[in-house]
Coordinates of C-alpha atoms in Angstrom, one line a residue:
Chain M
M118 CA -37.7 -20.3 -18.7
I119 CA -37.4 -20.1 -14.9
K120 CA -33.6 -19.5 -15.3
N121 CA -34.3 -16.8 -17.7
K122 CA -36.7 -15.1 -15.4
F123 CA -34.1 -15.4 -12.6
L124 CA -31.5 -13.8 -14.8
K125 CA -33.7 -11.0 -15.8
K126 CA -34.5 -10.3 -12.1
L127 CA -30.8 -10.4 -11.3
M128 CA -30.0 -8.1 -14.1
K129 CA -32.5 -5.6 -12.9
Q130 CA -31.0 -5.5 -9.5
R131 CA -27.4 -5.6 -10.6
Q132 CA -26.6 -2.4 -8.9
R133 CA -27.7 -3.5 -5.4
Q134 CA -25.9 -6.9 -6.0
L135 CA -22.9 -4.8 -6.8
M136 CA -23.2 -3.0 -3.5
V137 CA -23.4 -6.2 -1.5
I138 CA -21.1 -8.7 -3.3
P139 CA -17.8 -6.8 -2.7
G140 CA -18.6 -6.9 1.1
M141 CA -19.3 -10.6 0.9
I142 CA -16.0 -11.3 -0.9
W143 CA -14.2 -9.3 1.8
L144 CA -15.9 -11.3 4.5
I145 CA -14.9 -14.5 2.8
I146 CA -11.3 -13.5 2.4
F147 CA -10.7 -11.8 5.7
C148 CA -13.1 -13.8 8.0
Y149 CA -13.8 -17.2 6.5
I150 CA -10.4 -18.1 5.0
P151 CA -8.7 -17.6 8.4
M152 CA -11.4 -19.8 10.1
V153 CA -10.6 -22.5 7.6
W154 CA -6.9 -22.1 8.1
L155 CA -7.4 -23.0 11.7
I156 CA -7.0 -26.7 10.5
I157 CA -3.2 -26.1 10.6
A158 CA -3.6 -26.9 14.3
F159 CA -3.9 -30.5 13.1
K160 CA -1.1 -30.2 10.6
D161 CA 2.6 -29.5 10.5
Y162 CA 2.5 -26.1 8.8
D163 CA 5.5 -24.2 7.7
I164 CA 5.3 -20.9 6.0
T165 CA 6.8 -22.0 2.7
K166 CA 3.9 -24.3 1.8
S167 CA 0.2 -23.7 1.7
A168 CA -2.0 -24.8 4.5
M169 CA -3.5 -27.5 2.4
E170 CA -0.3 -29.2 1.5
A171 CA 1.0 -29.5 5.0
P172 CA 1.0 -33.1 6.4
W173 CA -1.6 -34.1 9.0
V174 CA -0.3 -34.8 12.4
G175 CA -3.5 -35.3 14.4
L176 CA -3.4 -34.0 18.0
K177 CA 0.4 -33.6 18.2
H178 CA 0.2 -29.9 18.8
F179 CA -2.7 -30.1 21.2
K180 CA -0.8 -32.6 23.3
E181 CA 2.3 -30.3 23.3
F182 CA 0.2 -27.3 24.4
L183 CA -1.7 -29.3 27.1
G184 CA 1.4 -30.9 28.3
N185 CA 3.3 -27.7 28.6
D186 CA 4.8 -27.0 32.1
R187 CA 3.2 -23.7 32.2
F188 CA -0.2 -24.7 30.8
Y189 CA -2.0 -24.8 34.1
L190 CA -0.4 -21.5 35.0
M191 CA -1.7 -19.9 31.7
L192 CA -5.1 -21.4 32.2
R193 CA -5.3 -20.1 35.7
N194 CA -4.2 -16.6 34.7
T195 CA -6.6 -16.6 31.8
V196 CA -9.6 -17.8 33.8
G197 CA -8.6 -16.0 36.9
I198 CA -8.3 -12.6 35.5
G199 CA -11.4 -13.1 33.4
F200 CA -13.4 -14.3 36.4
Y201 CA -12.1 -11.6 38.6
K202 CA -13.1 -9.0 36.1
L203 CA -16.6 -10.8 35.8
I204 CA -17.3 -10.5 39.5
V205 CA -15.8 -7.0 40.0
A206 CA -16.1 -5.2 36.6
F207 CA -19.5 -6.6 35.7
P208 CA -21.6 -5.2 38.6
I209 CA -19.8 -1.9 39.0
P210 CA -21.4 -0.2 35.8
I211 CA -24.8 -1.4 37.0
I212 CA -24.3 0.2 40.5
F213 CA -22.8 3.3 38.9
A214 CA -25.9 3.6 36.6
L215 CA -28.3 3.1 39.5
F216 CA -26.7 5.8 41.6
L217 CA -26.2 8.2 38.8
N218 CA -29.9 7.9 38.2
E219 CA -30.5 9.2 41.6
I220 CA -28.8 12.5 40.8
R221 CA -31.6 15.0 40.2
H222 CA -29.5 17.9 38.8
V223 CA -29.8 17.1 35.1
K224 CA -26.8 19.1 33.9
F225 CA -24.5 17.6 36.6
K226 CA -25.7 14.2 35.6
K227 CA -24.9 14.7 32.0
M228 CA -21.5 16.1 32.9
V229 CA -20.6 13.0 35.1
Q230 CA -21.7 10.8 32.3
T231 CA -19.6 12.5 29.7
V232 CA -16.5 12.5 32.0
S233 CA -17.0 8.8 32.8
Y234 CA -16.6 7.9 29.0
L235 CA -13.3 9.7 28.9
P236 CA -11.0 6.8 29.8
H237 CA -12.7 4.5 27.3
F238 CA -11.3 6.6 24.4
I239 CA -7.7 6.4 25.6
A240 CA -5.4 3.7 24.1
W241 CA -3.8 1.1 26.3
P242 CA -0.2 2.2 25.6
I243 CA -1.1 5.6 27.0
L244 CA -2.9 4.2 30.0
G245 CA -0.1 1.7 30.5
G246 CA 2.4 4.6 30.5
I247 CA 0.3 6.3 33.2
I248 CA -0.1 3.2 35.2
L249 CA 3.6 2.3 35.0
S250 CA 4.8 5.7 36.1
W251 CA 2.2 6.0 38.9
L252 CA 3.1 2.5 40.3
G253 CA 6.8 3.1 40.0
R254 CA 9.1 3.1 43.1
T255 CA 8.9 6.9 43.2
G256 CA 5.5 7.1 41.8
I257 CA 2.4 8.8 43.2
V258 CA 0.9 5.6 44.7
N259 CA 3.9 4.7 46.7
N260 CA 4.2 8.4 47.8
I261 CA 0.6 8.5 49.1
L262 CA 0.7 5.2 50.8
M263 CA 4.0 6.1 52.5
T264 CA 2.8 9.5 53.5
L265 CA -0.4 8.0 55.1
G266 CA 1.9 5.5 56.9
L267 CA 0.2 2.5 55.3
Q268 CA 3.4 1.2 53.9
D269 CA 6.9 1.3 55.2
G270 CA 8.9 1.4 52.0
P271 CA 8.3 1.7 48.3
I272 CA 6.9 -1.4 46.5
Y273 CA 7.5 -1.8 42.9
Y274 CA 4.0 -3.0 42.2
I275 CA 4.1 -3.8 38.6
A276 CA 7.1 -6.2 39.1
K277 CA 5.3 -8.2 41.7
P278 CA 3.0 -11.1 40.4
E279 CA 0.8 -10.9 43.5
Y280 CA -0.4 -7.5 42.6
F281 CA -0.9 -8.0 38.8
W282 CA -4.4 -9.2 38.8
R283 CA -5.6 -6.4 41.0
I284 CA -3.8 -3.8 38.7
A285 CA -5.5 -5.4 35.7
V286 CA -9.0 -5.4 37.2
I287 CA -8.8 -1.9 38.7
S288 CA -7.4 -0.3 35.5
D289 CA -10.1 -2.1 33.5
V290 CA -12.9 -1.0 35.8
W291 CA -11.6 2.5 35.6
K292 CA -11.4 2.5 31.8
E293 CA -14.7 0.9 31.0
M294 CA -17.0 1.7 33.9
G295 CA -18.8 4.6 32.3
W296 CA -18.8 3.1 28.8
N297 CA -20.4 -0.1 30.0
A298 CA -23.0 1.8 32.0
I299 CA -24.4 3.4 28.8
I300 CA -26.7 0.5 28.2
Y301 CA -28.0 0.4 31.7
I302 CA -28.5 4.1 31.8
A303 CA -30.6 3.9 28.6
A304 CA -32.6 1.0 30.1
I305 CA -33.3 2.9 33.3
S306 CA -34.4 5.9 31.4
G307 CA -37.1 3.7 29.9
V308 CA -38.7 3.1 33.3
N309 CA -42.2 4.5 33.5
P310 CA -42.1 7.4 36.1
S311 CA -45.6 6.5 37.3
L312 CA -44.2 3.3 38.8
Y313 CA -42.1 5.5 41.1
E314 CA -45.0 7.7 42.0
A315 CA -47.2 4.7 42.8
A316 CA -44.4 3.3 45.0
E317 CA -44.0 6.6 46.7
I318 CA -47.6 6.7 47.6
D319 CA -47.2 3.3 49.1
G320 CA -44.4 4.7 51.2
A321 CA -41.4 3.1 49.6
G322 CA -38.0 4.5 50.4
R323 CA -35.3 5.3 47.9
F324 CA -33.5 2.1 48.1
Q325 CA -36.7 0.1 48.0
K326 CA -37.7 1.9 44.8
M327 CA -34.2 1.3 43.4
W328 CA -34.4 -2.4 44.2
H329 CA -38.0 -3.1 43.5
I330 CA -38.5 -1.0 40.4
T331 CA -35.3 0.1 38.7
V332 CA -33.3 -3.2 39.1
Q333 CA -36.4 -5.2 38.2
V334 CA -36.9 -3.3 35.0
I335 CA -33.4 -3.6 33.9
R336 CA -33.0 -7.2 34.8
P337 CA -33.4 -8.6 31.3
T338 CA -30.7 -6.3 30.1
I339 CA -28.5 -7.5 33.0
A340 CA -29.2 -11.2 32.1
I341 CA -28.3 -10.8 28.4
L342 CA -25.2 -8.8 29.1
F343 CA -24.2 -11.4 31.8
I344 CA -24.3 -14.2 29.3
L345 CA -22.3 -12.2 26.8
A346 CA -19.8 -11.4 29.5
V347 CA -19.4 -15.0 30.5
G348 CA -18.9 -16.0 26.8
N349 CA -16.2 -13.4 26.8
L350 CA -14.7 -14.5 30.0
L351 CA -11.6 -15.8 28.4
N352 CA -11.2 -12.7 26.4
G353 CA -12.0 -10.7 29.5
S354 CA -8.4 -11.0 30.4
N355 CA -8.1 -8.5 27.5
F356 CA -5.0 -9.2 25.5
E357 CA -4.5 -5.5 24.5
Q358 CA -4.3 -4.6 28.1
I359 CA -2.2 -7.5 29.4
F360 CA 0.2 -7.0 26.4
V361 CA 1.0 -3.6 27.7
L362 CA 1.2 -4.3 31.4
R363 CA 3.0 -7.6 31.5
N364 CA 6.8 -7.8 31.9
N365 CA 9.2 -10.5 32.7
M366 CA 9.0 -10.1 36.4
N367 CA 5.1 -10.4 36.6
L368 CA 4.9 -13.1 34.0
D369 CA 3.7 -15.8 36.6
A370 CA 0.5 -13.8 37.0
S371 CA 0.3 -12.2 33.5
E372 CA 1.0 -15.0 31.1
I373 CA -2.3 -15.7 29.5
I374 CA -3.1 -18.1 26.7
D375 CA -3.3 -15.2 24.2
L376 CA 0.2 -14.2 25.1
Y377 CA 1.4 -17.8 24.5
I378 CA -0.4 -17.8 21.1
Y379 CA 1.4 -14.5 20.3
N380 CA 4.8 -15.7 21.5
M381 CA 4.5 -19.1 19.8
G382 CA 3.0 -17.9 16.6
I383 CA 4.2 -14.4 15.7
G384 CA 7.3 -14.7 17.9
A385 CA 8.7 -18.2 17.3
G386 CA 6.9 -19.0 14.0
R387 CA 5.2 -22.1 15.4
F388 CA 1.9 -21.4 13.8
S389 CA 0.4 -24.9 14.2
L390 CA 1.1 -25.0 17.9
A391 CA -0.3 -21.5 18.3
S392 CA -3.5 -22.4 16.4
A393 CA -4.0 -25.4 18.6
A394 CA -3.8 -23.2 21.6
S395 CA -6.4 -20.8 20.2
L396 CA -8.7 -23.7 19.3
V397 CA -8.5 -25.0 22.9
K398 CA -9.4 -21.5 24.1
A399 CA -12.4 -21.3 21.7
V400 CA -13.7 -24.6 23.0
V401 CA -13.5 -23.6 26.6
S402 CA -15.2 -20.3 25.7
L403 CA -18.1 -22.1 24.1
I404 CA -18.6 -24.4 27.1
L405 CA -18.7 -21.3 29.3
V406 CA -21.3 -19.4 27.3
L407 CA -23.6 -22.5 27.0
T408 CA -23.3 -23.0 30.8
A409 CA -24.1 -19.3 31.5
N410 CA -27.0 -19.5 29.2
V411 CA -28.5 -22.5 31.1
I412 CA -27.9 -20.9 34.5
T413 CA -29.3 -17.5 33.5
K414 CA -32.3 -19.2 32.0
K415 CA -33.0 -21.0 35.2
L416 CA -32.6 -17.9 37.3
T417 CA -34.2 -15.2 35.2
E418 CA -36.1 -16.9 32.4
E419 CA -34.0 -14.9 30.0
S420 CA -31.8 -16.6 27.4
L421 CA -29.7 -15.7 24.4
L422 CA -30.0 -18.9 22.5
Chain E
M92 CA -49.0 26.0 41.0
K93 CA -47.7 22.9 42.4
K94 CA -45.2 23.4 45.1
R95 CA -42.1 21.3 44.8
A96 CA -40.5 20.4 48.1
I97 CA -36.7 21.0 47.8
N98 CA -35.4 18.8 50.6
I99 CA -31.9 17.7 50.2
K100 CA -31.3 14.5 52.1
P101 CA -28.0 13.2 53.4
F102 CA -28.2 10.6 50.7
D103 CA -28.1 13.2 47.9
V104 CA -25.1 14.9 49.4
I105 CA -23.1 11.6 49.8
N106 CA -24.1 10.6 46.3
T107 CA -23.1 13.8 44.7
I108 CA -19.7 13.7 46.6
I109 CA -19.2 10.2 45.3
M110 CA -19.9 11.3 41.7
I111 CA -17.5 14.2 42.0
C112 CA -14.9 11.8 43.3
I113 CA -15.5 9.5 40.4
C114 CA -15.1 12.4 37.9
F115 CA -11.9 13.5 39.7
S116 CA -10.5 10.0 39.4
M117 CA -11.3 10.0 35.6
I118 CA -9.8 13.4 34.9
Y119 CA -6.9 13.7 37.3
P120 CA -4.5 11.2 35.5
F121 CA -4.9 13.2 32.3
Y122 CA -4.3 16.4 34.2
F123 CA -1.3 14.9 35.7
C124 CA 0.1 14.2 32.3
V125 CA -0.7 17.7 31.1
I126 CA 1.1 19.4 34.0
N127 CA 4.1 17.1 33.6
S128 CA 4.3 17.7 29.9
F129 CA 4.4 21.5 30.5
N130 CA 7.2 21.2 33.1
D131 CA 10.9 21.4 32.6
G132 CA 12.1 17.8 32.0
Y133 CA 15.0 17.8 34.5
D134 CA 13.0 19.5 37.2
A135 CA 10.2 16.9 36.8
M136 CA 12.7 14.1 37.6
K137 CA 12.6 15.3 41.2
G138 CA 9.0 14.4 41.4
G139 CA 6.3 15.9 43.4
I140 CA 4.4 17.7 40.6
Y141 CA 0.8 17.0 41.4
W142 CA -1.2 20.2 41.0
W143 CA 0.6 22.6 38.7
P144 CA 3.8 22.8 36.8
R145 CA 6.8 23.9 38.9
V146 CA 8.9 25.1 36.1
L147 CA 6.8 26.0 33.2
S148 CA 8.2 25.1 29.8
I149 CA 6.9 24.2 26.4
D150 CA 10.3 22.6 25.4
N151 CA 8.7 19.1 25.5
Y152 CA 6.2 19.9 22.8
I153 CA 8.8 21.7 20.7
A154 CA 11.0 18.6 21.0
V155 CA 8.1 16.4 19.9
F156 CA 7.4 18.5 16.9
Q157 CA 11.1 18.8 15.9
N158 CA 11.7 15.1 16.2
D159 CA 11.6 13.2 13.0
G160 CA 10.7 9.8 14.4
L161 CA 7.7 11.1 16.3
A162 CA 6.6 13.4 13.5
T163 CA 6.6 10.3 11.1
A164 CA 4.6 8.3 13.7
F165 CA 2.0 10.9 14.0
M166 CA 1.8 11.2 10.2
V167 CA 1.2 7.5 9.9
T168 CA -1.5 7.6 12.5
I169 CA -3.2 10.6 10.9
L170 CA -3.1 9.1 7.4
R171 CA -4.3 5.6 8.5
T172 CA -7.1 7.1 10.5
L173 CA -8.4 9.3 7.7
I174 CA -8.2 6.7 4.9
A175 CA -9.3 3.6 6.8
T176 CA -12.2 5.4 8.5
T177 CA -13.5 7.0 5.3
L178 CA -13.3 3.7 3.4
H179 CA -14.8 1.8 6.3
V180 CA -17.8 4.1 6.5
F181 CA -18.5 4.1 2.7
F182 CA -18.0 0.4 2.3
S183 CA -20.1 -0.6 5.3
A184 CA -22.9 1.8 4.4
M185 CA -23.0 0.6 0.9
V186 CA -23.3 -3.1 1.9
A187 CA -25.9 -2.2 4.4
Y188 CA -28.0 -0.3 2.0
G189 CA -27.9 -3.1 -0.5
L190 CA -28.9 -5.6 2.3
C191 CA -31.8 -3.5 3.2
K192 CA -33.5 -4.2 -0.1
K193 CA -36.1 -6.9 0.5
D194 CA -36.0 -8.2 -3.0
L195 CA -32.3 -8.8 -3.1
I196 CA -31.6 -12.3 -4.4
G197 CA -29.5 -14.2 -1.8
R198 CA -30.3 -11.8 1.0
K199 CA -30.8 -14.4 3.7
T200 CA -27.5 -16.1 2.8
Y201 CA -25.6 -12.8 2.8
M202 CA -27.0 -11.9 6.2
M203 CA -26.0 -15.4 7.6
L204 CA -22.5 -15.0 6.1
G205 CA -22.2 -11.6 7.9
I206 CA -23.7 -12.4 11.3
I207 CA -21.5 -15.5 11.8
T208 CA -18.5 -13.3 11.5
I209 CA -19.7 -11.3 14.5
F210 CA -19.3 -14.4 16.7
F211 CA -16.6 -16.4 15.3
N212 CA -13.2 -15.5 13.8
G213 CA -10.0 -17.2 12.9
G214 CA -8.0 -15.3 15.4
L215 CA -4.5 -13.9 15.3
I216 CA -2.5 -16.6 13.7
P217 CA -4.5 -17.4 10.5
T218 CA -5.1 -13.8 10.0
F219 CA -1.4 -13.1 10.3
L220 CA -0.7 -15.8 7.8
L221 CA -3.3 -14.6 5.4
I222 CA -2.0 -11.0 5.5
N223 CA 1.5 -12.4 4.8
Q224 CA 0.2 -14.4 1.9
L225 CA -1.6 -11.4 0.5
G226 CA 1.7 -9.6 0.5
M227 CA 0.4 -6.9 2.9
Y228 CA 2.9 -7.5 5.5
N229 CA 5.0 -4.4 6.3
K230 CA 3.1 -2.2 3.9
F231 CA 0.9 0.7 4.8
I232 CA -2.1 -0.9 3.1
V233 CA -2.3 -3.4 6.0
Y234 CA -3.9 -0.7 8.1
I235 CA -6.6 -0.1 5.4
I236 CA -7.9 -3.2 3.7
P237 CA -8.1 -5.7 6.6
T238 CA -10.2 -3.2 8.7
M239 CA -12.5 -2.1 6.0
L240 CA -15.6 -3.9 7.2
N241 CA -17.2 -4.9 10.5
F242 CA -20.6 -6.6 10.3
I243 CA -21.7 -5.0 13.5
N244 CA -21.4 -1.6 11.8
V245 CA -23.2 -2.9 8.8
I246 CA -26.1 -3.7 11.2
I247 CA -26.1 -0.3 12.8
F248 CA -26.3 1.2 9.3
M249 CA -29.1 -1.1 8.3
T250 CA -31.1 -0.3 11.4
F251 CA -30.8 3.4 10.6
F252 CA -31.7 3.0 6.8
K253 CA -34.7 1.0 7.5
Q254 CA -36.4 3.8 9.5
L255 CA -35.8 6.3 6.7
P256 CA -39.2 7.1 5.0
I257 CA -39.7 5.0 1.9
E258 CA -41.3 7.8 -0.1
L259 CA -37.9 9.4 -0.4
E260 CA -36.6 6.6 -2.6
E261 CA -39.9 6.0 -4.3
S262 CA -40.0 9.6 -5.4
A263 CA -36.6 9.0 -7.0
I264 CA -37.0 5.9 -9.2
V265 CA -38.2 2.5 -8.2
D266 CA -36.0 0.8 -10.6
G267 CA -33.1 -1.0 -9.0
A268 CA -30.8 0.3 -11.6
A269 CA -30.5 3.6 -9.9
D270 CA -29.4 2.3 -6.6
F271 CA -26.0 3.9 -6.6
R272 CA -27.4 7.3 -7.4
I273 CA -30.1 7.1 -4.7
F274 CA -27.5 5.9 -2.2
F275 CA -25.0 8.7 -2.8
R276 CA -27.5 11.5 -3.5
I277 CA -30.3 10.8 -1.1
I278 CA -29.4 8.2 1.5
L279 CA -25.9 9.3 2.6
P280 CA -26.8 13.0 3.1
L281 CA -29.6 12.0 5.3
S282 CA -27.5 9.7 7.4
K283 CA -25.2 12.2 9.1
S284 CA -26.1 11.0 12.6
V285 CA -25.3 7.4 12.0
I286 CA -22.2 8.2 10.0
A287 CA -21.0 10.3 13.0
T288 CA -21.4 7.3 15.2
I289 CA -19.5 4.9 13.0
V290 CA -16.8 7.6 12.3
L291 CA -16.3 7.8 16.0
F292 CA -16.2 4.1 16.6
V293 CA -13.9 3.3 13.7
G294 CA -11.9 6.5 14.0
V295 CA -11.1 5.8 17.6
F296 CA -10.2 2.3 16.9
N297 CA -7.8 3.3 14.1
W298 CA -6.3 6.2 16.1
N299 CA -5.8 4.0 19.2
D300 CA -4.7 0.8 17.7
Y301 CA -1.1 -0.2 18.5
F302 CA -1.3 -3.9 18.0
M303 CA -1.4 -4.0 14.1
G304 CA 1.7 -1.9 14.2
V305 CA 3.3 -4.5 16.5
V306 CA 2.3 -7.5 14.6
Y307 CA 2.1 -6.6 10.9
V308 CA 4.8 -3.9 10.5
M309 CA 8.6 -4.1 10.9
D310 CA 9.6 -0.9 9.3
E311 CA 9.9 1.9 11.9
A312 CA 8.7 4.5 9.3
L313 CA 5.4 2.7 9.2
R314 CA 4.8 2.7 13.0
P315 CA 1.8 4.6 14.2
I316 CA 2.2 6.7 17.3
Q317 CA 0.5 4.2 19.6
T318 CA 2.9 1.5 18.6
F319 CA 5.8 3.9 19.3
L320 CA 4.3 4.6 22.8
Y321 CA 3.9 0.8 23.3
K322 CA 7.5 0.2 22.5
I323 CA 8.5 2.8 25.1
V324 CA 6.1 1.7 27.8
A325 CA 6.0 -2.1 27.6
E326 CA 9.2 -3.1 25.9
N327 CA 11.1 -0.5 27.9
A328 CA 12.6 0.8 24.7
T329 CA 13.4 4.0 26.5
Q330 CA 16.7 3.9 25.0
A331 CA 15.2 4.5 21.6
L332 CA 13.5 7.6 22.9
Q333 CA 16.6 8.7 24.7
N334 CA 18.5 8.7 21.4
Q335 CA 15.7 10.6 19.8
V336 CA 16.0 13.1 22.7
M337 CA 19.7 13.5 22.1
G338 CA 18.9 14.8 18.7
T339 CA 17.0 17.7 20.1
A340 CA 19.9 20.0 21.1
G341 CA 19.5 22.7 23.6
K342 CA 16.2 21.5 25.2
R343 CA 15.8 20.8 28.8
V344 CA 13.9 17.6 28.1
T345 CA 14.0 14.0 29.3
S346 CA 12.6 10.8 27.8
Q347 CA 9.9 10.9 30.5
S348 CA 8.8 14.5 29.8
I349 CA 8.7 13.9 26.1
K350 CA 6.6 10.8 26.7
Y351 CA 4.0 12.8 28.5
A352 CA 3.9 15.5 25.8
T353 CA 3.5 12.7 23.2
M354 CA 0.8 11.1 25.1
I355 CA -1.1 14.4 25.4
I356 CA -0.8 15.1 21.6
A357 CA -2.1 11.5 21.0
I358 CA -5.0 11.9 23.3
L359 CA -6.1 15.4 22.2
P360 CA -8.0 14.7 19.0
V361 CA -10.1 12.0 20.6
V362 CA -10.8 13.8 23.8
C363 CA -11.8 17.0 21.9
S364 CA -14.2 15.1 19.6
Y365 CA -16.1 12.6 21.6
P366 CA -18.2 14.9 23.8
F367 CA -19.8 16.5 20.7
L368 CA -20.6 13.1 19.2
Q369 CA -22.0 11.7 22.4
K370 CA -25.6 11.8 21.5
Y371 CA -25.0 9.9 18.3
F372 CA -22.8 7.1 19.7
V373 CA -25.0 6.3 22.6
K374 CA -27.7 5.4 20.1
G375 CA -25.3 3.5 17.9
L376 CA -24.0 1.5 20.9
L377 CA -27.5 0.6 21.9
I378 CA -28.4 -0.7 18.5
G379 CA -25.2 -2.6 18.2
S380 CA -25.6 -4.3 21.6
I381 CA -29.3 -5.2 21.1
K382 CA -28.6 -6.9 17.8
A383 CA -25.4 -8.6 18.8

């Protein structure tokens, strides 16, 4: 009887089920099956057999990845670029939003905001093209620095590992500053104007208002985005960007774990080894986000989990 | 009338100047590409073109349009963007509309299934293997099917659908059997703003993506323009472009100047559309970030 009733209900809503179920099938095929296939990290997979048939080899591939000569270099680059971006690229949109908020001319403010999104919409190969030609020996950067007398001869920046992190961070800030500021600008626009008026009566200056009112109001937003940013720290090195900017000469500073995964997996066909590397990366990411959650909770009483 | 004191403080002046500098730094790189793309190729090699073209020429653009390889690449990009974006929007909106129905059997399970995929994924290698196994490798369809859904966009759609007045649907029929008709006739026409948001997000992704073209496609005829540019920029495949340029007889162009023209054409559709969709995507981004 109950079964019958259930079927009847299901029949009645068959159309809405038909709307959802194809989506769920898509999710299972394109999201869940790949997750399950990560078990090939513990197996010796080759492309002729299915993932299930491949023989188990335990931690062999993990040992190979962790024992790699360049493992520490890759870890340093991945964490280093991610961390560098976290401390530089995370606060800059907040500062930008705060100062943009101080512009009183509404049209000018809108215009600045619109322009600041522009780089976000440009693909990395194009930005990479611009960056490479600007940083070239006869590029605009060398020309300016030499004209100003800050530099004796041309430096081929993109070929020098010591400059690579800086190039990655600056270009990332430039590309995403305006976009990442959107959330803060929206949060700031929610501040009750009477708070400012009250503060003005109390004689608060501009920076005092900024710090004691605006920053305090957007603090929860900052905290949540900070946790997300830390969880994303290892992806913060941004594969799409590094993939365009790296070259054989700057590899010591640009080889990140993702690049290894790509080279081993897609390049060399060693899928098991590449999967092991991506699992290691996922575990480190998880540890980072949990730590960030604990720290932010202590500091601001905000938490994600 | 209340008198407003207009007193401009030094802070305002400095702040405005800083903002102008920021705007300049955002726009100038593109302006630089524009003037270089309108300059005679050989003349540009001497360098020093910073403010306006020295020897005005539209040869670079003519060369791009006459070039078969580049024309194909642009065609691939346009086709994949149109098809993938349209399908993505319909598919996500449909799933979202179904998931909005409170009486939907299995709704909680469906939501869980979806939300998990926002935070976890198999990553590059298993996805690559899957696409191989599905026989999509090196086929145009690889740009379409694997990008058809993104659960964050489903959630953005859901948030929008939930705030639509219920009477609209009640006035249609309360029976679940008419869902498809209500969805296409009533809901979609009312959802222009959220559709605009998702079209922009997904459209820009499809237009700008170069990585799928690197990983999943071997055939040069299936390469989108961004992958083409990537090959030139990162893998230093200037030779390929050089050969292409050789084919364009009688034009004073170089691989560098053609590169600038190609970049400008690739940027243009995005740059022309985003300012108009601004008010929509700001909202969409906020919903997406709050839920995620």
